[in-house]
Amino acid sequence: MDGFIFYWLSWVTVVIVYFFMKPSFVRTRLLVFSLVTIILSSFSFTWFFIEWNFAYFSFILLCLVSMMRLKKIQLAFGLIVSFVIANWLLIIHRAAYIEPVWLIWPPLWLVSSITILSLVIFFRHFHTRIYSLIGGVFQGIILTSMMNLIDPSLSVERYSGIESLFVLDVLSLSICSVICWTKAETVAKSLKENYIHSSYRSVQQNTKMNA
């Protein structure tokens, strides 16, 4: 059911932020962002064969905030990878309508898996991953819509583009996965540094004792 993952992850985020974060401006901002996004997701309109959900504005804002924290070279590289993500989204979504037999997984999990894998392989910076992810998904929406106009073999009734709740599922699942992966990388890096530091101190102590 489209939208289930988005709403589930959104409310889990609200619960975690409200009950497990200390009162602060960051906590308030995250709560407001999550609740406003949930409320906006109930409203949408169709324009140019695209179902535009008002919750998109929250993700566009998140993308712009990430862009402000990046250098020009990071923006350029992120744009290239986002175009790759957009084409994967187009190919998988079109295959779901035309040749669904070869799809081993449901389109949601296939798109999200390829997107997350691409972000982890090509980027190490958190904001670059978020920028490339959101940019790629929205480019994919536009490319899918353009396919209605370019390919006369696809009728609007049969191939009407990507549903907004499907997009929200992909975005929420991918962003949560990126956050978890980035946090795991940070913890692993910290443990590695502590291990190296403790090993270095142990070697120094043994050297002093032998001296």
PDB file of C-alpha atoms in Angstrom:
ATOM      1  CA  MET A   1       0.000   0.000   0.000  1.00  0.00           C
ATOM      2  CA  ASP A   2       1.563   3.243  -1.168  1.00  0.00           C
ATOM      3  CA  GLY A   3       2.204   5.729   1.617  1.00  0.00           C
ATOM      4  CA  PHE A   4       2.406   3.205   4.461  1.00  0.00           C
ATOM      5  CA  ILE A   5       6.202   3.373   4.807  1.00  0.00           C
ATOM      6  CA  PHE A   6       6.190   7.173   4.643  1.00  0.00           C
ATOM      7  CA  TYR A   7       3.578   7.570   7.385  1.00  0.00           C
ATOM      8  CA  TRP A   8       5.084   4.841   9.548  1.00  0.00           C
ATOM      9  CA  LEU A   9       8.603   6.297   9.381  1.00  0.00           C
ATOM     10  CA  SER A  10       7.280   9.829   9.880  1.00  0.00           C
ATOM     11  CA  TRP A  11       5.418   8.938  13.062  1.00  0.00           C
ATOM     12  CA  VAL A  12       8.336   6.851  14.338  1.00  0.00           C
ATOM     13  CA  THR A  13      10.519   9.927  13.815  1.00  0.00           C
ATOM     14  CA  VAL A  14       8.065  12.088  15.756  1.00  0.00           C
ATOM     15  CA  VAL A  15       8.010   9.609  18.665  1.00  0.00           C
ATOM     16  CA  ILE A  16      11.813   9.286  18.766  1.00  0.00           C
ATOM     17  CA  VAL A  17      12.388  13.043  18.591  1.00  0.00           C
ATOM     18  CA  TYR A  18       9.711  13.860  21.175  1.00  0.00           C
ATOM     19  CA  PHE A  19      10.588  11.238  23.777  1.00  0.00           C
ATOM     20  CA  PHE A  20      14.324  10.691  23.328  1.00  0.00           C
ATOM     21  CA  MET A  21      15.768  14.112  22.477  1.00  0.00           C
ATOM     22  CA  LYS A  22      16.443  16.759  25.073  1.00  0.00           C
ATOM     23  CA  PRO A  23      14.402  19.977  24.765  1.00  0.00           C
ATOM     24  CA  SER A  24      16.232  22.234  22.336  1.00  0.00           C
ATOM     25  CA  PHE A  25      15.748  24.314  19.216  1.00  0.00           C
ATOM     26  CA  VAL A  26      16.847  21.388  17.040  1.00  0.00           C
ATOM     27  CA  ARG A  27      14.251  19.111  18.670  1.00  0.00           C
ATOM     28  CA  THR A  28      11.483  21.658  18.123  1.00  0.00           C
ATOM     29  CA  ARG A  29      12.522  22.203  14.528  1.00  0.00           C
ATOM     30  CA  LEU A  30      12.538  18.460  13.788  1.00  0.00           C
ATOM     31  CA  LEU A  31       9.112  18.006  15.372  1.00  0.00           C
ATOM     32  CA  VAL A  32       7.604  20.882  13.409  1.00  0.00           C
ATOM     33  CA  PHE A  33       9.203  19.670  10.177  1.00  0.00           C
ATOM     34  CA  SER A  34       7.907  16.108  10.653  1.00  0.00           C
ATOM     35  CA  LEU A  35       4.379  17.088  11.676  1.00  0.00           C
ATOM     36  CA  VAL A  36       4.009  19.690   8.918  1.00  0.00           C
ATOM     37  CA  THR A  37       5.213  17.148   6.349  1.00  0.00           C
ATOM     38  CA  ILE A  38       2.640  14.606   7.568  1.00  0.00           C
ATOM     39  CA  ILE A  39      -0.152  17.192   7.370  1.00  0.00           C
ATOM     40  CA  LEU A  40       0.867  18.420   3.908  1.00  0.00           C
ATOM     41  CA  SER A  41       0.962  14.861   2.555  1.00  0.00           C
ATOM     42  CA  SER A  42      -2.853  14.772   2.658  1.00  0.00           C
ATOM     43  CA  PHE A  43      -3.078  17.362  -0.119  1.00  0.00           C
ATOM     44  CA  SER A  44      -2.063  17.000  -3.750  1.00  0.00           C
ATOM     45  CA  PHE A  45      -2.920  18.220  -7.238  1.00  0.00           C
ATOM     46  CA  THR A  46      -2.187  17.027 -10.760  1.00  0.00           C
ATOM     47  CA  TRP A  47      -0.347  19.165 -13.284  1.00  0.00           C
ATOM     48  CA  PHE A  48       1.468  18.156 -16.467  1.00  0.00           C
ATOM     49  CA  PHE A  49       0.732  14.444 -15.880  1.00  0.00           C
ATOM     50  CA  ILE A  50       2.396  14.711 -12.458  1.00  0.00           C
ATOM     51  CA  GLU A  51       0.695  14.260  -9.107  1.00  0.00           C
ATOM     52  CA  TRP A  52       2.255  16.984  -6.975  1.00  0.00           C
ATOM     53  CA  ASN A  53       2.012  16.354  -3.253  1.00  0.00           C
ATOM     54  CA  PHE A  54       2.326  19.349  -0.940  1.00  0.00           C
ATOM     55  CA  ALA A  55       4.724  17.319   1.216  1.00  0.00           C
ATOM     56  CA  TYR A  56       7.205  17.669  -1.649  1.00  0.00           C
ATOM     57  CA  PHE A  57       7.878  21.211  -0.420  1.00  0.00           C
ATOM     58  CA  SER A  58       9.357  19.836   2.810  1.00  0.00           C
ATOM     59  CA  PHE A  59      11.780  17.626   0.893  1.00  0.00           C
ATOM     60  CA  ILE A  60      12.647  20.425  -1.532  1.00  0.00           C
ATOM     61  CA  LEU A  61      13.440  22.622   1.481  1.00  0.00           C
ATOM     62  CA  LEU A  62      15.633  19.852   2.898  1.00  0.00           C
ATOM     63  CA  CYS A  63      17.408  19.597  -0.455  1.00  0.00           C
ATOM     64  CA  LEU A  64      18.041  23.364  -0.558  1.00  0.00           C
ATOM     65  CA  VAL A  65      19.437  23.331   2.993  1.00  0.00           C
ATOM     66  CA  SER A  66      21.813  20.525   2.012  1.00  0.00           C
ATOM     67  CA  MET A  67      22.878  22.405  -1.128  1.00  0.00           C
ATOM     68  CA  MET A  68      23.823  25.449   0.954  1.00  0.00           C
ATOM     69  CA  ARG A  69      26.338  23.333   2.891  1.00  0.00           C
ATOM     70  CA  LEU A  70      28.136  21.969  -0.178  1.00  0.00           C
ATOM     71  CA  LYS A  71      30.962  23.213  -2.371  1.00  0.00           C
ATOM     72  CA  LYS A  72      30.586  23.707  -6.117  1.00  0.00           C
ATOM     73  CA  ILE A  73      32.461  20.514  -6.969  1.00  0.00           C
ATOM     74  CA  GLN A  74      30.194  18.545  -4.602  1.00  0.00           C
ATOM     75  CA  LEU A  75      27.120  20.106  -6.191  1.00  0.00           C
ATOM     76  CA  ALA A  76      28.329  19.190  -9.678  1.00  0.00           C
ATOM     77  CA  PHE A  77      29.163  15.586  -8.776  1.00  0.00           C
ATOM     78  CA  GLY A  78      25.906  15.239  -6.853  1.00  0.00           C
ATOM     79  CA  LEU A  79      23.985  16.462  -9.898  1.00  0.00           C
ATOM     80  CA  ILE A  80      25.598  13.800 -12.095  1.00  0.00           C
ATOM     81  CA  VAL A  81      24.719  10.995  -9.684  1.00  0.00           C
ATOM     82  CA  SER A  82      21.199  12.376  -9.250  1.00  0.00           C
ATOM     83  CA  PHE A  83      20.705  12.082 -13.008  1.00  0.00           C
ATOM     84  CA  VAL A  84      21.721   8.408 -12.798  1.00  0.00           C
ATOM     85  CA  ILE A  85      19.204   7.876  -9.972  1.00  0.00           C
ATOM     86  CA  ALA A  86      16.515   9.608 -12.043  1.00  0.00           C
ATOM     87  CA  ASN A  87      17.086   7.285 -14.989  1.00  0.00           C
ATOM     88  CA  TRP A  88      16.951   4.205 -12.754  1.00  0.00           C
ATOM     89  CA  LEU A  89      13.649   5.443 -11.352  1.00  0.00           C
ATOM     90  CA  LEU A  90      12.315   5.947 -14.878  1.00  0.00           C
ATOM     91  CA  ILE A  91      13.462   2.522 -16.099  1.00  0.00           C
ATOM     92  CA  ILE A  92      12.128   0.584 -13.104  1.00  0.00           C
ATOM     93  CA  HIS A  93       8.807   2.410 -12.981  1.00  0.00           C
ATOM     94  CA  ARG A  94       8.236   1.997 -16.711  1.00  0.00           C
ATOM     95  CA  ALA A  95       9.146  -1.684 -16.516  1.00  0.00           C
ATOM     96  CA  ALA A  96       6.545  -2.130 -13.786  1.00  0.00           C
ATOM     97  CA  TYR A  97       3.880  -1.114 -16.318  1.00  0.00           C
ATOM     98  CA  ILE A  98       5.266  -2.648 -19.517  1.00  0.00           C
ATOM     99  CA  GLU A  99       7.319  -5.728 -18.529  1.00  0.00           C
ATOM    100  CA  PRO A 100       6.704  -6.395 -14.814  1.00  0.00           C
ATOM    101  CA  VAL A 101       7.760 -10.042 -15.114  1.00  0.00           C
ATOM    102  CA  TRP A 102      11.486  -9.399 -14.736  1.00  0.00           C
ATOM    103  CA  LEU A 103      11.073  -7.325 -11.556  1.00  0.00           C
ATOM    104  CA  ILE A 104      12.295  -9.611  -8.759  1.00  0.00           C
ATOM    105  CA  TRP A 105      11.385  -7.128  -6.031  1.00  0.00           C
ATOM    106  CA  PRO A 106       8.519  -4.632  -5.847  1.00  0.00           C
ATOM    107  CA  PRO A 107       9.421  -1.300  -7.545  1.00  0.00           C
ATOM    108  CA  LEU A 108       9.607   0.522  -4.190  1.00  0.00           C
ATOM    109  CA  TRP A 109      12.294  -1.756  -2.751  1.00  0.00           C
ATOM    110  CA  LEU A 110      14.156  -1.985  -6.043  1.00  0.00           C
ATOM    111  CA  VAL A 111      14.301   1.793  -6.524  1.00  0.00           C
ATOM    112  CA  SER A 112      15.235   2.419  -2.883  1.00  0.00           C
ATOM    113  CA  SER A 113      17.946  -0.269  -2.861  1.00  0.00           C
ATOM    114  CA  ILE A 114      19.637   1.015  -6.020  1.00  0.00           C
ATOM    115  CA  THR A 115      19.374   4.607  -4.798  1.00  0.00           C
ATOM    116  CA  ILE A 116      20.875   3.861  -1.379  1.00  0.00           C
ATOM    117  CA  LEU A 117      23.642   1.747  -2.905  1.00  0.00           C
ATOM    118  CA  SER A 118      24.547   4.540  -5.339  1.00  0.00           C
ATOM    119  CA  LEU A 119      24.660   7.143  -2.567  1.00  0.00           C
ATOM    120  CA  VAL A 120      26.823   4.974  -0.306  1.00  0.00           C
ATOM    121  CA  ILE A 121      29.277   4.128  -3.099  1.00  0.00           C
ATOM    122  CA  PHE A 122      29.716   7.600  -4.576  1.00  0.00           C
ATOM    123  CA  PHE A 123      29.461   9.872  -1.530  1.00  0.00           C
ATOM    124  CA  ARG A 124      30.754  10.108   2.021  1.00  0.00           C
ATOM    125  CA  HIS A 125      29.300  13.501   2.932  1.00  0.00           C
ATOM    126  CA  PHE A 126      25.799  13.331   4.427  1.00  0.00           C
ATOM    127  CA  HIS A 127      24.477  16.488   2.777  1.00  0.00           C
ATOM    128  CA  THR A 128      25.760  15.404  -0.633  1.00  0.00           C
ATOM    129  CA  ARG A 129      23.817  12.178  -0.273  1.00  0.00           C
ATOM    130  CA  ILE A 130      20.615  14.001   0.677  1.00  0.00           C
ATOM    131  CA  TYR A 131      20.987  16.545  -2.135  1.00  0.00           C
ATOM    132  CA  SER A 132      21.663  13.891  -4.772  1.00  0.00           C
ATOM    133  CA  LEU A 133      18.852  11.648  -3.487  1.00  0.00           C
ATOM    134  CA  ILE A 134      16.104  14.267  -3.504  1.00  0.00           C
ATOM    135  CA  GLY A 135      17.309  15.835  -6.738  1.00  0.00           C
ATOM    136  CA  GLY A 136      17.429  12.442  -8.450  1.00  0.00           C
ATOM    137  CA  VAL A 137      13.937  11.428  -7.348  1.00  0.00           C
ATOM    138  CA  PHE A 138      12.361  14.665  -8.563  1.00  0.00           C
ATOM    139  CA  GLN A 139      14.220  14.450 -11.855  1.00  0.00           C
ATOM    140  CA  GLY A 140      12.827  10.927 -12.167  1.00  0.00           C
ATOM    141  CA  ILE A 141       9.301  12.245 -11.647  1.00  0.00           C
ATOM    142  CA  ILE A 142       9.752  14.762 -14.461  1.00  0.00           C
ATOM    143  CA  LEU A 143      11.334  12.206 -16.816  1.00  0.00           C
ATOM    144  CA  THR A 144       8.470   9.799 -16.177  1.00  0.00           C
ATOM    145  CA  SER A 145       5.955  12.520 -16.980  1.00  0.00           C
ATOM    146  CA  MET A 146       7.773  13.457 -20.181  1.00  0.00           C
ATOM    147  CA  MET A 147       7.531   9.835 -21.313  1.00  0.00           C
ATOM    148  CA  ASN A 148       3.782  10.331 -21.729  1.00  0.00           C
ATOM    149  CA  LEU A 149       4.451  13.021 -24.316  1.00  0.00           C
ATOM    150  CA  ILE A 150       7.416  11.414 -26.087  1.00  0.00           C
ATOM    151  CA  ASP A 151       6.212   7.822 -26.432  1.00  0.00           C
ATOM    152  CA  PRO A 152       2.851   7.625 -28.243  1.00  0.00           C
ATOM    153  CA  SER A 153       2.539   3.915 -27.433  1.00  0.00           C
ATOM    154  CA  LEU A 154       1.842   4.762 -23.788  1.00  0.00           C
ATOM    155  CA  SER A 155      -1.643   6.016 -23.046  1.00  0.00           C
ATOM    156  CA  VAL A 156      -2.381   8.269 -20.113  1.00  0.00           C
ATOM    157  CA  GLU A 157      -4.750   5.661 -18.691  1.00  0.00           C
ATOM    158  CA  ARG A 158      -2.110   2.934 -18.792  1.00  0.00           C
ATOM    159  CA  TYR A 159       0.966   4.934 -17.877  1.00  0.00           C
ATOM    160  CA  SER A 160      -0.008   7.915 -15.775  1.00  0.00           C
ATOM    161  CA  GLY A 161       3.319   8.640 -14.114  1.00  0.00           C
ATOM    162  CA  ILE A 162       4.534   8.128 -10.563  1.00  0.00           C
ATOM    163  CA  GLU A 163       2.037   8.394  -7.729  1.00  0.00           C
ATOM    164  CA  SER A 164       2.962  10.912  -5.056  1.00  0.00           C
ATOM    165  CA  LEU A 165       2.671   8.441  -2.167  1.00  0.00           C
ATOM    166  CA  PHE A 166       5.096   6.109  -3.946  1.00  0.00           C
ATOM    167  CA  VAL A 167       7.549   9.018  -4.193  1.00  0.00           C
ATOM    168  CA  LEU A 168       7.119   9.804  -0.492  1.00  0.00           C
ATOM    169  CA  ASP A 169       7.782   6.151   0.344  1.00  0.00           C
ATOM    170  CA  VAL A 170      11.003   6.168  -1.694  1.00  0.00           C
ATOM    171  CA  LEU A 171      12.187   9.459  -0.192  1.00  0.00           C
ATOM    172  CA  SER A 172      11.419   8.561   3.428  1.00  0.00           C
ATOM    173  CA  LEU A 173      12.868   5.048   3.195  1.00  0.00           C
ATOM    174  CA  SER A 174      16.019   6.250   1.421  1.00  0.00           C
ATOM    175  CA  ILE A 175      16.589   9.215   3.741  1.00  0.00           C
ATOM    176  CA  CYS A 176      16.178   7.064   6.869  1.00  0.00           C
ATOM    177  CA  SER A 177      18.578   4.499   5.422  1.00  0.00           C
ATOM    178  CA  VAL A 178      21.117   7.228   4.600  1.00  0.00           C
ATOM    179  CA  ILE A 179      20.848   8.628   8.138  1.00  0.00           C
ATOM    180  CA  CYS A 180      21.364   5.185   9.690  1.00  0.00           C
ATOM    181  CA  TRP A 181      24.278   4.382   7.376  1.00  0.00           C
ATOM    182  CA  THR A 182      25.962   7.737   8.006  1.00  0.00           C
ATOM    183  CA  LYS A 183      25.542   7.287  11.760  1.00  0.00           C
ATOM    184  CA  ALA A 184      27.025   3.785  11.540  1.00  0.00           C
ATOM    185  CA  GLU A 185      29.998   5.176   9.593  1.00  0.00           C
ATOM    186  CA  THR A 186      30.532   7.839  12.253  1.00  0.00           C
ATOM    187  CA  VAL A 187      30.438   5.273  15.067  1.00  0.00           C
ATOM    188  CA  ALA A 188      32.796   2.932  13.199  1.00  0.00           C
ATOM    189  CA  LYS A 189      35.218   5.787  12.529  1.00  0.00           C
ATOM    190  CA  SER A 190      35.135   6.816  16.186  1.00  0.00           C
ATOM    191  CA  LEU A 191      35.792   3.250  17.352  1.00  0.00           C
ATOM    192  CA  LYS A 192      38.670   2.936  14.914  1.00  0.00           C
ATOM    193  CA  GLU A 193      40.240   6.188  16.112  1.00  0.00           C
ATOM    194  CA  ASN A 194      39.860   5.143  19.757  1.00  0.00           C
ATOM    195  CA  TYR A 195      41.438   1.767  19.002  1.00  0.00           C
ATOM    196  CA  ILE A 196      44.392   3.370  17.204  1.00  0.00           C
ATOM    197  CA  HIS A 197      44.814   5.909  19.994  1.00  0.00           C
ATOM    198  CA  SER A 198      44.717   3.245  22.727  1.00  0.00           C
ATOM    199  CA  SER A 199      47.154   1.042  20.783  1.00  0.00           C
ATOM    200  CA  TYR A 200      49.530   3.975  20.386  1.00  0.00           C
ATOM    201  CA  ARG A 201      49.397   4.743  24.110  1.00  0.00           C
ATOM    202  CA  SER A 202      49.989   1.082  24.928  1.00  0.00           C
ATOM    203  CA  VAL A 203      53.070   1.013  22.696  1.00  0.00           C
ATOM    204  CA  GLN A 204      54.395   4.183  24.329  1.00  0.00           C
ATOM    205  CA  GLN A 205      53.909   2.744  27.819  1.00  0.00           C
ATOM    206  CA  ASN A 206      55.677  -0.501  26.882  1.00  0.00           C
ATOM    207  CA  THR A 207      58.544   1.489  25.377  1.00  0.00           C
ATOM    208  CA  LYS A 208      58.955   3.518  28.574  1.00  0.00           C
ATOM    209  CA  MET A 209      58.874   0.393  30.734  1.00  0.00           C
ATOM    210  CA  ASN A 210      61.506  -1.335  28.590  1.00  0.00           C
ATOM    211  CA  ALA A 211      63.672   1.772  28.683  1.00  0.00           C
TER     212      ALA A 211
END
